[in-house]
Each structure stands twice: as structure tokens, then as C-alpha cells.
PDB file of C-alpha atoms in Angstrom:
ATOM      1  CA  UNK A  52      86.540  90.943  76.000  1.00  0.00           C
ATOM      2  CA  UNK A  53      84.662  89.208  78.818  1.00  0.00           C
ATOM      3  CA  UNK A  54      87.659  89.558  81.160  1.00  0.00           C
ATOM      4  CA  UNK A  55      88.094  93.231  80.240  1.00  0.00           C
ATOM      5  CA  UNK A  56      84.434  93.917  81.037  1.00  0.00           C
ATOM      6  CA  UNK A  57      84.853  91.999  84.282  1.00  0.00           C
ATOM      7  CA  UNK A  58      87.772  94.270  85.175  1.00  0.00           C
ATOM      8  CA  UNK A  59      85.716  97.357  84.276  1.00  0.00           C
ATOM      9  CA  UNK A  60      82.658  96.350  86.328  1.00  0.00           C
ATOM     10  CA  UNK A  61      84.678  95.129  89.300  1.00  0.00           C
ATOM     11  CA  UNK A  62      86.497  98.438  89.556  1.00  0.00           C
ATOM     12  CA  UNK A  63      83.353 100.432  88.738  1.00  0.00           C
ATOM     13  CA  UNK A  64      81.661  98.839  91.772  1.00  0.00           C
ATOM     14  CA  UNK A  65      84.649  99.726  93.952  1.00  0.00           C
ATOM     15  CA  UNK A  66      84.838 103.215  92.501  1.00  0.00           C
ATOM     16  CA  UNK A  67      81.158 103.768  93.265  1.00  0.00           C
ATOM     17  CA  UNK A  68      81.538 102.965  96.956  1.00  0.00           C
ATOM     18  CA  UNK A  69      85.101 104.125  97.621  1.00  0.00           C
ATOM     19  CA  UNK A  70      84.946 107.080  99.970  1.00  0.00           C
ATOM     20  CA  UNK A  71      88.078 108.571 101.448  1.00  0.00           C
ATOM     21  CA  UNK A  72      90.692 107.955  98.813  1.00  0.00           C
ATOM     22  CA  UNK A  73      93.187 105.186  98.214  1.00  0.00           C
ATOM     23  CA  UNK A  74      93.729 103.989 101.766  1.00  0.00           C
ATOM     24  CA  UNK A  75      90.013 103.526 102.344  1.00  0.00           C
ATOM     25  CA  UNK A  76      90.032 101.308  99.240  1.00  0.00           C
ATOM     26  CA  UNK A  77      92.375  98.771 100.823  1.00  0.00           C
ATOM     27  CA  UNK A  78      89.685  96.708 102.601  1.00  0.00           C
ATOM     28  CA  UNK A  79      87.661  96.612  99.365  1.00  0.00           C
ATOM     29  CA  UNK A  80      90.685  95.443  97.388  1.00  0.00           C
ATOM     30  CA  UNK A  81      91.541  92.856  99.999  1.00  0.00           C
ATOM     31  CA  UNK A  82      88.067  91.352  99.859  1.00  0.00           C
ATOM     32  CA  UNK A  83      87.305  91.668  96.134  1.00  0.00           C
ATOM     33  CA  UNK A  84      90.684  91.315  94.418  1.00  0.00           C
ATOM     34  CA  UNK A  85      92.635  89.110  96.825  1.00  0.00           C
ATOM     35  CA  UNK A  86      90.023  86.925  98.553  1.00  0.00           C
ATOM     36  CA  UNK A  87      87.160  86.702  96.050  1.00  0.00           C
ATOM     37  CA  UNK A  88      88.819  86.891  92.616  1.00  0.00           C
ATOM     38  CA  UNK A  89      92.452  85.906  93.342  1.00  0.00           C
ATOM     39  CA  UNK A  90      93.692  88.531  90.885  1.00  0.00           C
ATOM     40  CA  UNK A  91      96.523  89.556  93.230  1.00  0.00           C
ATOM     41  CA  UNK A  92      98.044  88.544  96.544  1.00  0.00           C
ATOM     42  CA  UNK A  93      97.925  90.658  99.701  1.00  0.00           C
ATOM     43  CA  UNK A  94     101.655  91.290  99.267  1.00  0.00           C
ATOM     44  CA  UNK A  95     101.143  92.486  95.690  1.00  0.00           C
ATOM     45  CA  UNK A  96      98.391  94.870  96.842  1.00  0.00           C
ATOM     46  CA  UNK A  97     100.801  96.274  99.445  1.00  0.00           C
ATOM     47  CA  UNK A  98     103.457  96.719  96.757  1.00  0.00           C
ATOM     48  CA  UNK A  99     100.952  98.386  94.415  1.00  0.00           C
ATOM     49  CA  UNK A 100     100.016 100.823  97.174  1.00  0.00           C
ATOM     50  CA  UNK A 101     103.680 101.658  97.767  1.00  0.00           C
ATOM     51  CA  UNK A 102     104.276 102.223  94.062  1.00  0.00           C
ATOM     52  CA  UNK A 103     100.988 104.109  93.746  1.00  0.00           C
ATOM     53  CA  UNK A 104     102.114 106.431  96.527  1.00  0.00           C
ATOM     54  CA  UNK A 105     105.317 107.233  94.648  1.00  0.00           C
ATOM     55  CA  UNK A 106     103.755 107.806  91.243  1.00  0.00           C
ATOM     56  CA  UNK A 107     101.756 110.835  90.133  1.00  0.00           C
ATOM     57  CA  UNK A 108      97.997 110.649  90.447  1.00  0.00           C
ATOM     58  CA  UNK A 109      95.445 109.199  92.808  1.00  0.00           C
ATOM     59  CA  UNK A 110      96.614 106.092  94.670  1.00  0.00           C
ATOM     60  CA  UNK A 111      93.346 104.191  94.163  1.00  0.00           C
ATOM     61  CA  UNK A 112      93.390 104.841  90.422  1.00  0.00           C
ATOM     62  CA  UNK A 113      97.057 103.855  90.191  1.00  0.00           C
ATOM     63  CA  UNK A 114      96.415 100.614  92.074  1.00  0.00           C
ATOM     64  CA  UNK A 115      93.437  99.731  89.860  1.00  0.00           C
ATOM     65  CA  UNK A 116      95.634 100.370  86.818  1.00  0.00           C
ATOM     66  CA  UNK A 117      98.399  98.106  88.180  1.00  0.00           C
ATOM     67  CA  UNK A 118      95.937  95.283  88.864  1.00  0.00           C
ATOM     68  CA  UNK A 119      94.355  95.609  85.415  1.00  0.00           C
ATOM     69  CA  UNK A 120      97.789  95.549  83.758  1.00  0.00           C
ATOM     70  CA  UNK A 121      98.772  92.479  85.752  1.00  0.00           C
ATOM     71  CA  UNK A 122      95.595  90.706  84.712  1.00  0.00           C
ATOM     72  CA  UNK A 123      95.255  91.709  81.021  1.00  0.00           C
ATOM     73  CA  UNK A 124      98.153  93.961  80.026  1.00  0.00           C
ATOM     74  CA  UNK A 125      97.803  97.591  78.966  1.00  0.00           C
ATOM     75  CA  UNK A 126      94.203  97.148  77.827  1.00  0.00           C
ATOM     76  CA  UNK A 127      93.355  95.644  81.209  1.00  0.00           C
ATOM     77  CA  UNK A 128      94.921  98.669  82.874  1.00  0.00           C
ATOM     78  CA  UNK A 129      92.812 101.008  80.735  1.00  0.00           C
ATOM     79  CA  UNK A 130      89.563  99.131  81.473  1.00  0.00           C
ATOM     80  CA  UNK A 131      90.308  98.945  85.210  1.00  0.00           C
ATOM     81  CA  UNK A 132      91.149 102.634  85.354  1.00  0.00           C
ATOM     82  CA  UNK A 133      88.067 103.670  83.388  1.00  0.00           C
ATOM     83  CA  UNK A 134      85.944 101.407  85.561  1.00  0.00           C
ATOM     84  CA  UNK A 135      87.276 102.938  88.729  1.00  0.00           C
ATOM     85  CA  UNK A 136      86.917 106.574  87.673  1.00  0.00           C
ATOM     86  CA  UNK A 137      83.562 106.354  85.834  1.00  0.00           C
ATOM     87  CA  UNK A 138      81.316 106.366  88.935  1.00  0.00           C
ATOM     88  CA  UNK A 139      83.288 109.200  90.520  1.00  0.00           C
ATOM     89  CA  UNK A 140      83.121 111.270  87.373  1.00  0.00           C
ATOM     90  CA  UNK A 141      79.357 110.837  87.089  1.00  0.00           C
ATOM     91  CA  UNK A 142      78.728 111.442  90.804  1.00  0.00           C
ATOM     92  CA  UNK A 143      81.002 114.500  90.957  1.00  0.00           C
ATOM     93  CA  UNK A 144      79.335 116.018  87.906  1.00  0.00           C
ATOM     94  CA  UNK A 145      75.892 115.539  89.470  1.00  0.00           C
ATOM     95  CA  UNK A 146      76.962 116.821  92.879  1.00  0.00           C
ATOM     96  CA  UNK A 147      78.739 119.840  91.439  1.00  0.00           C
ATOM     97  CA  UNK A 148      75.561 120.826  89.607  1.00  0.00           C
ATOM     98  CA  UNK A 149      73.527 120.937  92.831  1.00  0.00           C
ATOM     99  CA  UNK A 150      75.935 121.220  95.781  1.00  0.00           C
ATOM    100  CA  UNK A 151      76.344 124.973  95.669  1.00  0.00           C
ATOM    101  CA  UNK A 152      72.602 125.216  96.436  1.00  0.00           C
ATOM    102  CA  UNK A 153      72.986 123.139  99.628  1.00  0.00           C
ATOM    103  CA  UNK A 154      76.544 123.784 100.830  1.00  0.00           C
ATOM    104  CA  UNK A 155      75.384 125.771 103.877  1.00  0.00           C
ATOM    105  CA  UNK A 156      72.588 123.373 104.795  1.00  0.00           C
ATOM    106  CA  UNK A 157      73.117 121.991 108.336  1.00  0.00           C
ATOM    107  CA  UNK A 158      71.935 118.523 107.268  1.00  0.00           C
ATOM    108  CA  UNK A 159      74.494 118.402 104.480  1.00  0.00           C
ATOM    109  CA  UNK A 160      77.235 119.639 106.829  1.00  0.00           C
ATOM    110  CA  UNK A 161      76.283 117.008 109.426  1.00  0.00           C
ATOM    111  CA  UNK A 162      76.224 114.260 106.794  1.00  0.00           C
ATOM    112  CA  UNK A 163      79.732 115.205 105.643  1.00  0.00           C
ATOM    113  CA  UNK A 164      80.944 115.226 109.262  1.00  0.00           C
ATOM    114  CA  UNK A 165      79.627 111.674 109.712  1.00  0.00           C
ATOM    115  CA  UNK A 166      81.164 110.514 106.449  1.00  0.00           C
ATOM    116  CA  UNK A 167      84.575 111.903 107.490  1.00  0.00           C
ATOM    117  CA  UNK A 168      84.444 109.908 110.733  1.00  0.00           C
ATOM    118  CA  UNK A 169      83.533 106.743 108.843  1.00  0.00           C
ATOM    119  CA  UNK A 170      86.366 107.257 106.357  1.00  0.00           C
ATOM    120  CA  UNK A 171      88.795 107.702 109.249  1.00  0.00           C
ATOM    121  CA  UNK A 172      87.729 104.318 110.638  1.00  0.00           C
ATOM    122  CA  UNK A 173      88.125 102.687 107.206  1.00  0.00           C
ATOM    123  CA  UNK A 174      91.627 104.117 106.905  1.00  0.00           C
ATOM    124  CA  UNK A 175      92.570 102.880 110.392  1.00  0.00           C
ATOM    125  CA  UNK A 176      91.248  99.447 109.490  1.00  0.00           C
ATOM    126  CA  UNK A 177      93.403  99.455 106.357  1.00  0.00           C
ATOM    127  CA  UNK A 178      96.428 100.506 108.415  1.00  0.00           C
ATOM    128  CA  UNK A 179      95.970  97.610 110.830  1.00  0.00           C
ATOM    129  CA  UNK A 180      95.565  95.096 108.000  1.00  0.00           C
ATOM    130  CA  UNK A 181      98.630  96.440 106.177  1.00  0.00           C
ATOM    131  CA  UNK A 182     100.602  96.502 109.423  1.00  0.00           C
ATOM    132  CA  UNK A 183      99.898  92.830 110.131  1.00  0.00           C
ATOM    133  CA  UNK A 184     101.291  91.865 106.734  1.00  0.00           C
ATOM    134  CA  UNK A 185     104.146  94.391 106.624  1.00  0.00           C
ATOM    135  CA  UNK A 186     105.596  94.600 110.125  1.00  0.00           C
ATOM    136  CA  UNK A 187     106.789  91.015 110.424  1.00  0.00           C
ATOM    137  CA  UNK A 188     110.097  91.196 112.291  1.00  0.00           C
ATOM    138  CA  UNK A 189     112.317  93.515 114.314  1.00  0.00           C
ATOM    139  CA  UNK A 190     113.783  95.175 111.209  1.00  0.00           C
ATOM    140  CA  UNK A 191     110.388  96.074 109.756  1.00  0.00           C
ATOM    141  CA  UNK A 192     109.200  97.221 113.189  1.00  0.00           C
ATOM    142  CA  UNK A 193     112.194  99.576 113.454  1.00  0.00           C
ATOM    143  CA  UNK A 194     111.601 100.933 109.938  1.00  0.00           C
ATOM    144  CA  UNK A 195     107.910 101.386 110.800  1.00  0.00           C
ATOM    145  CA  UNK A 196     108.669 103.267 114.031  1.00  0.00           C
ATOM    146  CA  UNK A 197     111.369 105.379 112.390  1.00  0.00           C
ATOM    147  CA  UNK A 198     109.099 106.456 109.532  1.00  0.00           C
ATOM    148  CA  UNK A 199     106.247 107.287 111.939  1.00  0.00           C
ATOM    149  CA  UNK A 200     108.561 109.450 114.040  1.00  0.00           C
ATOM    150  CA  UNK A 201     110.098 111.176 111.024  1.00  0.00           C
ATOM    151  CA  UNK A 202     106.718 111.825 109.417  1.00  0.00           C
ATOM    152  CA  UNK A 203     105.476 113.439 112.632  1.00  0.00           C
ATOM    153  CA  UNK A 204     108.535 115.680 112.841  1.00  0.00           C
ATOM    154  CA  UNK A 205     109.109 116.588 109.182  1.00  0.00           C
ATOM    155  CA  UNK A 206     106.513 117.830 106.732  1.00  0.00           C
ATOM    156  CA  UNK A 207     107.959 116.367 103.528  1.00  0.00           C
ATOM    157  CA  UNK A 208     106.615 114.413 100.590  1.00  0.00           C
ATOM    158  CA  UNK A 209     105.554 110.831 101.396  1.00  0.00           C
ATOM    159  CA  UNK A 210     107.657 109.787  98.412  1.00  0.00           C
ATOM    160  CA  UNK A 211     110.781 110.597 100.434  1.00  0.00           C
ATOM    161  CA  UNK A 212     109.617 108.347 103.262  1.00  0.00           C
ATOM    162  CA  UNK A 213     108.854 105.506 100.850  1.00  0.00           C
ATOM    163  CA  UNK A 214     112.273 105.888  99.218  1.00  0.00           C
ATOM    164  CA  UNK A 215     113.961 106.075 102.645  1.00  0.00           C
ATOM    165  CA  UNK A 216     112.169 102.955 103.881  1.00  0.00           C
ATOM    166  CA  UNK A 217     113.053 101.088 100.683  1.00  0.00           C
ATOM    167  CA  UNK A 218     116.672 102.169 100.968  1.00  0.00           C
ATOM    168  CA  UNK A 219     116.850 101.079 104.595  1.00  0.00           C
ATOM    169  CA  UNK A 220     115.333  97.715 103.661  1.00  0.00           C
ATOM    170  CA  UNK A 221     117.914  97.229 100.902  1.00  0.00           C
ATOM    171  CA  UNK A 222     120.737  98.347 103.178  1.00  0.00           C
ATOM    172  CA  UNK A 223     119.709  95.944 105.942  1.00  0.00           C
ATOM    173  CA  UNK A 224     119.373  93.101 103.466  1.00  0.00           C
ATOM    174  CA  UNK A 225     122.773  93.739 101.864  1.00  0.00           C
ATOM    175  CA  UNK A 226     124.723  94.654 105.008  1.00  0.00           C
ATOM    176  CA  UNK A 227     122.913  92.255 107.306  1.00  0.00           C
ATOM    177  CA  UNK A 228     123.319  89.388 104.893  1.00  0.00           C
ATOM    178  CA  UNK A 229     119.642  88.319 104.760  1.00  0.00           C
ATOM    179  CA  UNK A 230     119.099  85.708 102.103  1.00  0.00           C
ATOM    180  CA  UNK A 231     115.983  85.314  99.991  1.00  0.00           C
TER     181      UNK A 231
END
């Protein structure tokens, strides 16, 4: 039970300070889950994000569920998920009760503008950290560039890009003869 509560509180802390969605959560996961607690490797976190992108629901919640399941099975996944969503649920309920009274307030509008800029920086930071671990050779650089170009040209589901990148990786490995 102690480990389940540890999962809950760890993800509750992250859920309470996670602004900007799943990608903004990456630096938090890197520090807390990979470096501090050793519950997953950086490569596993990257894989969880890829899977979380392809599965229904919020990426950050999906990733917390994957980590909890890895650590303590289904019950660990439930505790991690509940931990991650509890702060958001409480905060959203409180905000929704009062926000309509302040939604046109210039101070509130300015605060949200500042928060959006900060979240953008957090996402860029996550991109650079993921890129350092993911783009490791010419093949991954080509896949990276190809997916960037295609995503700028075509407005399709990210799932298609993830599936395409995975297929290209498998094709290169099988045709190119890369060994494990």
C-alpha cells in the first residue's frame, strides 16, 4: 500500500503543477520519474509518450497510467492515474465556479497570455530533450525531418505520423539489415 500511495502522491504533485498538457509534463517526468525515483528510463518515457499519443485520452494521463502499471500492475496504474487527475479535477471545479465572473478581466487575460508563453517554452524544452535521445543517427534524422515536413503540409491525425514513423523504422531495420 505504501508504494501505491507513493505513486498517487508523486503523480498528484505533477498533476498539480502540470500546465500545458502532456508535452509540458516531459521535463517533470524526466526529473521525478527517471532521475529521482528510477521508476523508468528516459527511453521508456519516450516510448510511453509515443504510445500515449496513439491511444485515446490525454497523453499525460496515459503516461502516468503506463508508469503506474509498470511499477505496480493494474492497481498501480489506477493510483497513478487518480493521483494525476485529482488536482486538475479539484482546480477545474473551483475555477469553473468563479471564472465566468472574471473572464473579461484584463488582469486575468494578461495572466493567461503569460502562462501560454511559459507553456510554449516548456514544450520546446521537452522537444529538445526528446530530440537528443531520439534523433541519434542519419536514419532517425531523416525520419524526423520527413515527419516535420509532412506534418506542416498535411493536417492529419498525429496517430498517422506515429504509425508512419514506426513503419519506416521497421522497414529500415528489416531492409537495411540493422541488428539489435
